Amino acid sequence: MKGGYLEDRYINGVNQENCFFFVHWAAVDIFGYFSHHLVSIPPCSWISAAHINGVQVIGTFITEWDEGVEVFENVFTDKKSIHELCKQLVNIATYYNFDGWLINIENEVKPYQIPLLKYFVKSLTTMMHAYIPGSQVIWYDSVLKNGDLSWQNCLNDLNRVFFLNADAIFLDYHWNEEKLLLTKLQAGDRCADVYVGVDVFGRGNCFTEGGFSTDISVKEIRKHGLSAGIFAPGWVYECLEIKDFKENQFKFWGSLQELIPPRIFGDLPYCSSFCPGFGDKMFRNGKVIDDKPWYNMNLQQPQPIYYSSPEKGLTLYSDDAFNGGGCLCLSGSIINEEKAIEFNILKTSFCLENACLITYTFKPLVKDMDIGLCLDMLSSQEQYKLYLVDFKSKVHSDNNPSVKRLTPIPTDEILKTGYKIDQEIFEQQTWIKRMFLLNADDFSYHCIQNISVVASWKKATAETASILLGELEVLPLYPVCNLTYEDLTCKRAPADSQTIDVECILKWQPHSSIFCYDLYIQVLNEDKRFICTTNQTFCKLKCNVNLASEMIIILHPKTAGSESFPAASIRIPLEA
């Protein structure tokens, strides 16, 4: 937008109003920061906001026109020079903690430089994968295999060589259905790696005029199983009235979200005040601590799935907040008091290994209104809805076997779990905080697949009513170790031996509360035996075990105090 590096370039933010913001991360897989500098490094604020929402971030390496030709003359001279260029780009991405590069070559390339350009794409992709697993190097549809600068608007034999050496390709914007069909044929099983460009400004001979008709292009792209590359969504801010930016931003991205499966949150703990990274004021525990406007995307919290319909809507609210500069506003009307309105806010894949604490903080904007949470639960035996509520409604009837209910637990019970409660929250009554305990006996190894907010009125009303959601927490009560293994080797020598020599590297996540770990090994029908005690988060295991199909490694976390954490375990197959 506007060449990039605007208010977003300040690492500590600015005290300004009406800056460009983005909260619709549920519709995005990769965020690319584009400008016309040779190397565009995404500002820290965008890296932070994207990563906290589970989205990858890439920078841009661009050469253009006469200056681009000069870069090629100076840099694309031999493989050693290319290797140094790749190494520096990898160093930059590693240092600033982002996830890859868009390669945008928009100048003629001399025939003798083409092998070096291919080497550059392949080497950068390989090196990025080695240093940043899962990283992305995306080639822009521009230069052809013979060096000509000619945008193809499809994947074909002229540009496919660069696609094969990169993770993906970003096609130019002047495509039609015939070009999409050719692209799909050329991509084979890599259709998702083709990002069909859509210029929101609608420049040139595009499929649509861009703007609010961008969704028509995306729908056509998705119909063919290809991915969409939305270019210059800053149009909403640059070309329309600034005073209407929020409304237009939600209109634009809301139309796209309907076409795209929402992003899944998979890691615990999850905690969000839904702060958008800006505000007219700054709030802490529901109180104003600073009344000046501010903008700092570094402070953005994980965002929900924003959507709206004539019956209900989920949007950003910036006049009030629990923590930060804004929160969620849920609005709707209910004619039948036996019903409730459900707002789907998160698509999740939260696996509960042990006990879990779930809290939500809200503020009704009208009387006689209340909310609860609905969790779509899955276990090895059943699939059901779990309602976390403090109100009675027939919609949560216990007579339905696929519906269960859980009510809040008292504060003193919460304190026994070690959860820290800020007393200031309860000293002011405008925000209401509820806490629910999912105990290990009933909910271990259950998966939360979806989280919805259920709004209920004591009286039916045809008028639209609103309620604020200020915070949501899903917190494992004990540290999740995520015990894994790698580099496994199993040797049985001699061939008729009844034992196996096993080597592997064990790894697990650290936790500040844990002083050290005890490791044990167990094989079928045998008692577990002690391996070692370590204060590291890895262990190179060498052991000899009796012949079996698998062994179990058990990790016992130990604290410096009296607190005891549950053990973690992993099954390792033994194939000699």
Coordinates of C-alpha atoms in Angstrom, one line a residue, residues 32-376:
G32 CA 3.5 -11.1 1.5
Y33 CA 5.0 -7.6 2.1
F34 CA 5.6 -6.0 -1.2
S35 CA 7.5 -2.8 -2.1
H36 CA 9.8 -1.7 -5.0
H37 CA 13.1 -1.9 -3.0
L38 CA 15.5 -4.6 -4.1
V39 CA 14.9 -6.4 -0.8
S40 CA 11.7 -5.7 1.1
I41 CA 11.8 -6.9 4.7
P42 CA 8.4 -7.2 6.4
P43 CA 8.1 -4.8 9.3
C44 CA 8.3 -6.5 12.7
S45 CA 4.7 -5.5 13.5
W46 CA 3.3 -7.5 10.5
I47 CA 5.5 -10.5 11.3
S48 CA 4.2 -10.4 14.9
A49 CA 0.5 -10.0 13.9
A50 CA 0.6 -12.7 11.2
H51 CA 2.5 -15.3 13.3
I52 CA 0.2 -14.9 16.4
N53 CA -2.6 -15.7 14.0
G54 CA -0.8 -18.7 12.5
V55 CA -0.1 -17.1 9.1
Q56 CA 3.2 -17.2 7.3
V57 CA 5.0 -14.0 6.2
I58 CA 7.2 -13.5 3.2
G59 CA 9.4 -10.6 2.0
T60 CA 10.1 -9.6 -1.6
F61 CA 13.3 -9.8 -3.7
I62 CA 12.6 -7.6 -6.8
T63 CA 14.6 -6.5 -9.8
E64 CA 13.0 -4.1 -12.3
W65 CA 13.8 -2.5 -15.6
D66 CA 17.2 -0.8 -16.2
E67 CA 18.2 -1.1 -12.5
G68 CA 17.3 -4.7 -12.5
V69 CA 19.5 -5.3 -15.5
E70 CA 22.4 -3.7 -13.6
V71 CA 21.7 -6.0 -10.6
F72 CA 22.0 -9.0 -12.9
E73 CA 25.3 -7.7 -14.3
N74 CA 26.7 -7.2 -10.8
V75 CA 25.3 -10.2 -9.0
F76 CA 24.3 -13.0 -11.4
T77 CA 27.9 -13.6 -12.5
D78 CA 28.7 -17.1 -11.2
K79 CA 27.4 -19.7 -8.8
K80 CA 29.6 -18.4 -6.0
S81 CA 27.9 -15.0 -6.2
I82 CA 24.5 -16.6 -6.3
H83 CA 25.3 -18.7 -3.3
E84 CA 26.3 -15.5 -1.4
L85 CA 23.1 -13.8 -2.4
C86 CA 21.0 -16.8 -1.2
K87 CA 22.9 -17.0 2.0
Q88 CA 22.2 -13.3 2.8
L89 CA 18.5 -13.6 2.0
V90 CA 18.3 -16.7 4.3
N91 CA 20.2 -14.7 7.0
I92 CA 17.8 -11.8 6.8
A93 CA 14.7 -14.1 7.0
T94 CA 16.2 -16.0 9.9
Y95 CA 17.2 -12.8 11.8
Y96 CA 13.8 -11.1 11.4
N97 CA 11.9 -14.4 11.8
F98 CA 9.8 -14.5 8.7
D99 CA 9.0 -17.4 6.4
G100 CA 10.2 -16.9 2.8
W101 CA 10.4 -14.7 -0.3
L102 CA 8.5 -13.7 -3.3
I103 CA 11.0 -13.5 -6.3
N104 CA 9.9 -10.8 -8.7
I105 CA 12.2 -10.4 -11.7
E106 CA 10.8 -7.8 -14.0
N107 CA 13.6 -7.1 -16.4
E108 CA 15.0 -8.9 -19.5
V109 CA 17.5 -11.6 -18.6
K110 CA 20.3 -12.4 -21.0
P111 CA 20.4 -16.0 -22.2
Y112 CA 23.7 -16.8 -20.5
Q113 CA 22.2 -15.6 -17.2
I114 CA 19.2 -18.0 -17.3
P115 CA 21.1 -21.0 -15.8
L116 CA 22.2 -18.8 -13.0
L117 CA 18.6 -17.6 -12.4
K118 CA 17.4 -21.2 -12.3
Y119 CA 20.2 -21.9 -9.8
F120 CA 19.2 -18.9 -7.7
V121 CA 15.6 -20.1 -7.4
K122 CA 16.5 -23.7 -6.6
S123 CA 19.3 -22.7 -4.2
L124 CA 17.2 -20.2 -2.3
T125 CA 14.4 -22.6 -2.0
T126 CA 16.7 -25.4 -0.7
M127 CA 18.5 -23.2 1.7
M128 CA 15.3 -21.6 3.1
H129 CA 13.9 -25.1 3.7
A130 CA 17.1 -26.1 5.5
Y131 CA 17.1 -23.1 7.9
I132 CA 13.4 -22.4 8.2
P133 CA 11.4 -25.6 7.8
G134 CA 8.1 -25.0 6.1
S135 CA 9.3 -21.8 4.5
Q136 CA 8.0 -20.6 1.1
V137 CA 9.8 -19.3 -2.0
I138 CA 7.3 -18.1 -4.6
W139 CA 8.1 -17.2 -8.2
Y140 CA 6.3 -14.4 -9.9
D141 CA 5.1 -15.0 -13.4
S142 CA 7.3 -12.7 -15.4
V143 CA 10.6 -13.9 -17.0
L144 CA 10.5 -16.9 -19.3
K145 CA 12.9 -19.8 -19.7
N146 CA 14.6 -18.0 -22.6
G147 CA 15.0 -14.7 -20.6
D148 CA 12.2 -12.7 -22.2
L149 CA 10.1 -10.5 -19.9
S150 CA 6.6 -11.7 -20.8
W151 CA 3.7 -12.2 -18.3
Q152 CA 1.9 -15.4 -19.2
N153 CA -1.1 -15.2 -16.8
C154 CA -1.0 -19.0 -16.6
L155 CA 1.3 -21.9 -15.9
N156 CA 2.8 -23.2 -19.1
D157 CA 6.0 -24.6 -20.7
L158 CA 7.6 -21.2 -20.9
N159 CA 7.6 -20.5 -17.1
R160 CA 7.1 -24.0 -15.6
V161 CA 10.8 -24.5 -15.0
F162 CA 10.8 -21.8 -12.3
F163 CA 7.7 -23.2 -10.7
L164 CA 9.4 -26.7 -10.5
N165 CA 12.3 -25.2 -8.6
A166 CA 10.3 -23.1 -6.2
D167 CA 7.5 -23.8 -3.7
A168 CA 4.8 -21.9 -5.7
I169 CA 4.1 -19.5 -8.5
F170 CA 2.2 -16.2 -8.4
L171 CA 0.5 -15.7 -11.7
D172 CA -0.1 -12.3 -13.3
Y173 CA -3.7 -10.8 -13.3
H174 CA -4.8 -10.9 -16.9
W175 CA -6.2 -14.5 -17.0
N176 CA -9.4 -16.1 -18.3
E177 CA -11.0 -19.5 -17.8
E178 CA -9.0 -21.0 -20.7
K179 CA -5.8 -20.0 -19.0
L180 CA -7.1 -21.4 -15.7
L181 CA -7.8 -24.8 -17.3
L182 CA -4.3 -24.8 -18.9
T183 CA -2.8 -24.0 -15.5
K184 CA -4.6 -26.7 -13.8
L185 CA -3.4 -29.2 -16.4
Q186 CA 0.2 -28.1 -16.1
A187 CA 0.2 -28.0 -12.2
G188 CA -1.0 -31.6 -11.8
D189 CA -1.1 -32.4 -8.1
R190 CA 0.4 -29.0 -7.2
C191 CA -2.7 -26.9 -8.0
A192 CA -2.7 -25.4 -4.5
D193 CA 0.9 -24.1 -5.2
V194 CA -0.4 -21.9 -8.0
Y195 CA -1.6 -18.5 -6.7
V196 CA -3.7 -16.9 -9.4
G197 CA -3.2 -13.1 -9.2
V198 CA -6.1 -10.8 -8.5
D199 CA -5.4 -7.1 -8.6
V200 CA -7.8 -5.4 -6.3
F201 CA -7.2 -2.1 -8.2
G202 CA -8.5 -3.9 -11.4
R203 CA -5.7 -2.5 -13.5
G204 CA -5.4 -3.7 -17.1
N205 CA -7.5 -6.4 -18.7
C206 CA -8.4 -8.4 -15.6
F207 CA -11.1 -11.0 -15.1
T208 CA -13.1 -8.4 -13.0
E209 CA -12.8 -4.8 -12.2
G210 CA -11.4 -5.6 -8.8
G211 CA -12.6 -3.7 -5.7
F212 CA -15.8 -5.2 -4.2
S213 CA -16.0 -7.6 -7.2
T214 CA -12.8 -9.3 -6.2
D215 CA -14.8 -12.2 -4.7
I216 CA -16.1 -13.0 -8.2
S217 CA -12.5 -13.7 -9.3
V218 CA -11.7 -15.7 -6.2
K219 CA -14.8 -17.8 -6.7
E220 CA -13.7 -18.6 -10.3
I221 CA -10.2 -19.5 -9.1
R222 CA -11.4 -21.8 -6.3
K223 CA -13.8 -23.5 -8.8
H224 CA -10.7 -24.8 -10.6
G225 CA -9.0 -25.9 -7.4
L226 CA -6.3 -23.2 -7.6
S227 CA -5.1 -20.8 -4.9
A228 CA -5.8 -17.0 -5.0
G229 CA -3.1 -14.3 -4.8
I230 CA -4.8 -11.0 -3.6
F231 CA -2.6 -8.1 -4.7
A232 CA -2.9 -4.6 -3.3
P233 CA -5.9 -4.9 -0.9
G234 CA -4.8 -1.5 0.3
W235 CA -7.3 -0.3 -2.3
V236 CA -9.9 -0.3 0.4
Y237 CA -7.9 2.4 2.3
E238 CA -6.3 4.3 -0.6
C239 CA -9.3 4.7 -3.0
L240 CA -12.3 5.0 -0.6
E241 CA -13.2 7.4 2.2
I242 CA -11.0 7.0 5.2
K243 CA -13.9 7.5 7.5
D244 CA -15.6 4.4 6.0
F245 CA -12.4 2.3 6.1
K246 CA -13.5 -0.1 8.8
E247 CA -16.9 -0.8 7.2
N248 CA -15.4 -1.2 3.8
Q249 CA -12.6 -3.4 5.1
F250 CA -15.1 -5.8 6.7
K251 CA -17.3 -5.7 3.5
F252 CA -14.3 -6.6 1.3
W253 CA -12.8 -9.4 3.4
G254 CA -16.2 -10.7 4.6
S255 CA -17.1 -11.5 0.9
L256 CA -13.8 -13.5 0.6
Q257 CA -14.2 -15.3 3.9
E258 CA -17.4 -16.9 2.6
L259 CA -15.4 -18.6 -0.2
I260 CA -12.5 -19.8 2.0
P261 CA -12.3 -22.4 4.8
P262 CA -11.3 -20.5 7.9
R263 CA -7.8 -20.9 9.4
I264 CA -7.6 -23.5 12.2
F265 CA -5.9 -22.7 15.5
G266 CA -4.1 -25.9 16.7
D267 CA -1.8 -25.0 19.5
L268 CA -2.5 -24.5 23.2
P269 CA -2.4 -22.4 25.3
Y270 CA -4.8 -20.0 23.5
C271 CA -5.5 -16.6 25.0
S272 CA -6.8 -13.5 23.2
S273 CA -8.4 -10.2 24.1
F274 CA -9.1 -9.8 20.4
C275 CA -7.2 -6.5 20.4
P276 CA -6.8 -5.4 16.8
G277 CA -3.5 -3.6 17.3
F278 CA -4.9 -0.1 17.5
G279 CA -7.4 1.9 19.5
D280 CA -8.8 5.3 20.6
K281 CA -7.7 4.4 24.1
M282 CA -5.7 1.7 25.9
F283 CA -7.5 -0.6 28.4
R284 CA -6.3 -2.9 31.1
N285 CA -8.8 -5.2 32.9
G286 CA -11.6 -3.1 31.6
K287 CA -10.2 0.3 32.8
V288 CA -8.7 3.1 30.7
I289 CA -5.0 3.5 31.3
D290 CA -4.3 5.8 28.4
D291 CA -6.8 8.0 26.6
K292 CA -4.6 8.8 23.5
P293 CA -5.2 7.1 20.1
W294 CA -2.5 4.5 19.2
Y295 CA -1.5 2.1 16.4
N296 CA 0.9 -0.8 17.0
M297 CA 0.3 -4.1 15.1
N298 CA 2.8 -5.7 17.5
L299 CA 0.1 -5.7 20.1
Q300 CA -2.5 -7.4 18.0
Q301 CA -4.0 -10.5 19.6
P302 CA -5.3 -13.6 17.8
Q303 CA -8.4 -12.7 15.7
P304 CA -11.6 -14.6 15.2
I305 CA -13.6 -15.4 12.0
Y306 CA -15.4 -12.2 11.2
Y307 CA -18.7 -12.4 9.3
S308 CA -22.1 -10.8 9.2
S309 CA -25.6 -11.6 7.9
P310 CA -29.0 -10.0 8.1
E311 CA -29.7 -12.1 11.3
K312 CA -26.4 -11.7 13.1
G313 CA -23.0 -10.2 13.0
L314 CA -19.5 -10.5 14.5
T315 CA -17.4 -7.4 14.2
L316 CA -14.7 -5.3 15.8
Y317 CA -15.6 -2.9 18.6
S318 CA -13.2 -0.1 19.4
D319 CA -15.2 2.1 21.9
D320 CA -14.6 -0.3 24.7
A321 CA -12.2 -3.2 25.5
F322 CA -11.1 -5.5 28.3
N323 CA -7.5 -5.5 27.4
G324 CA -5.9 -3.5 24.5
G325 CA -7.7 -1.2 22.1
G326 CA -10.8 -3.2 21.1
C327 CA -12.8 -6.4 21.5
L328 CA -15.6 -8.3 19.7
C329 CA -19.1 -7.2 19.3
L330 CA -21.8 -9.8 18.8
S331 CA -25.1 -8.5 17.5
G332 CA -28.4 -10.1 16.6
S333 CA -32.1 -10.3 17.3
I334 CA -34.2 -13.2 18.7
I335 CA -37.9 -13.5 18.3
N336 CA -38.5 -16.8 20.0
E337 CA -37.1 -16.8 23.6
E338 CA -36.7 -20.6 23.5
K339 CA -33.9 -20.1 20.9
A340 CA -30.4 -18.7 21.1
I341 CA -28.1 -17.2 18.6
E342 CA -24.8 -19.0 17.9
F343 CA -21.7 -17.1 16.7
N344 CA -18.9 -19.3 15.3
I345 CA -15.7 -17.5 16.3
L346 CA -12.9 -20.0 16.0
K347 CA -12.1 -23.2 14.0
T348 CA -9.8 -25.2 16.3
S349 CA -7.9 -28.4 16.8
F350 CA -7.2 -28.3 20.5
C351 CA -6.2 -31.7 21.9
L352 CA -6.7 -31.8 25.7
E353 CA -4.0 -34.0 27.1
N354 CA -4.8 -33.2 30.7
A355 CA -7.1 -30.9 32.7
C356 CA -8.0 -27.6 31.0
L357 CA -9.3 -24.3 32.2
I358 CA -11.5 -22.2 29.9
T359 CA -12.5 -18.6 30.7
Y360 CA -14.5 -16.0 28.9
T361 CA -15.0 -12.3 29.8
F362 CA -18.0 -10.3 28.5
K363 CA -20.1 -7.2 28.9
P364 CA -23.8 -7.0 27.9
L365 CA -24.8 -3.8 26.2
V366 CA -28.5 -4.4 26.9
K367 CA -30.4 -5.8 29.9
D368 CA -31.5 -9.5 30.1
M369 CA -28.7 -10.7 27.8
D370 CA -26.2 -13.5 28.6
I371 CA -23.7 -15.6 26.7
G372 CA -22.0 -19.0 27.0
L373 CA -19.6 -21.0 24.9
C374 CA -20.4 -24.0 22.7
L375 CA -17.5 -26.4 22.1
D376 CA -17.7 -29.1 19.4

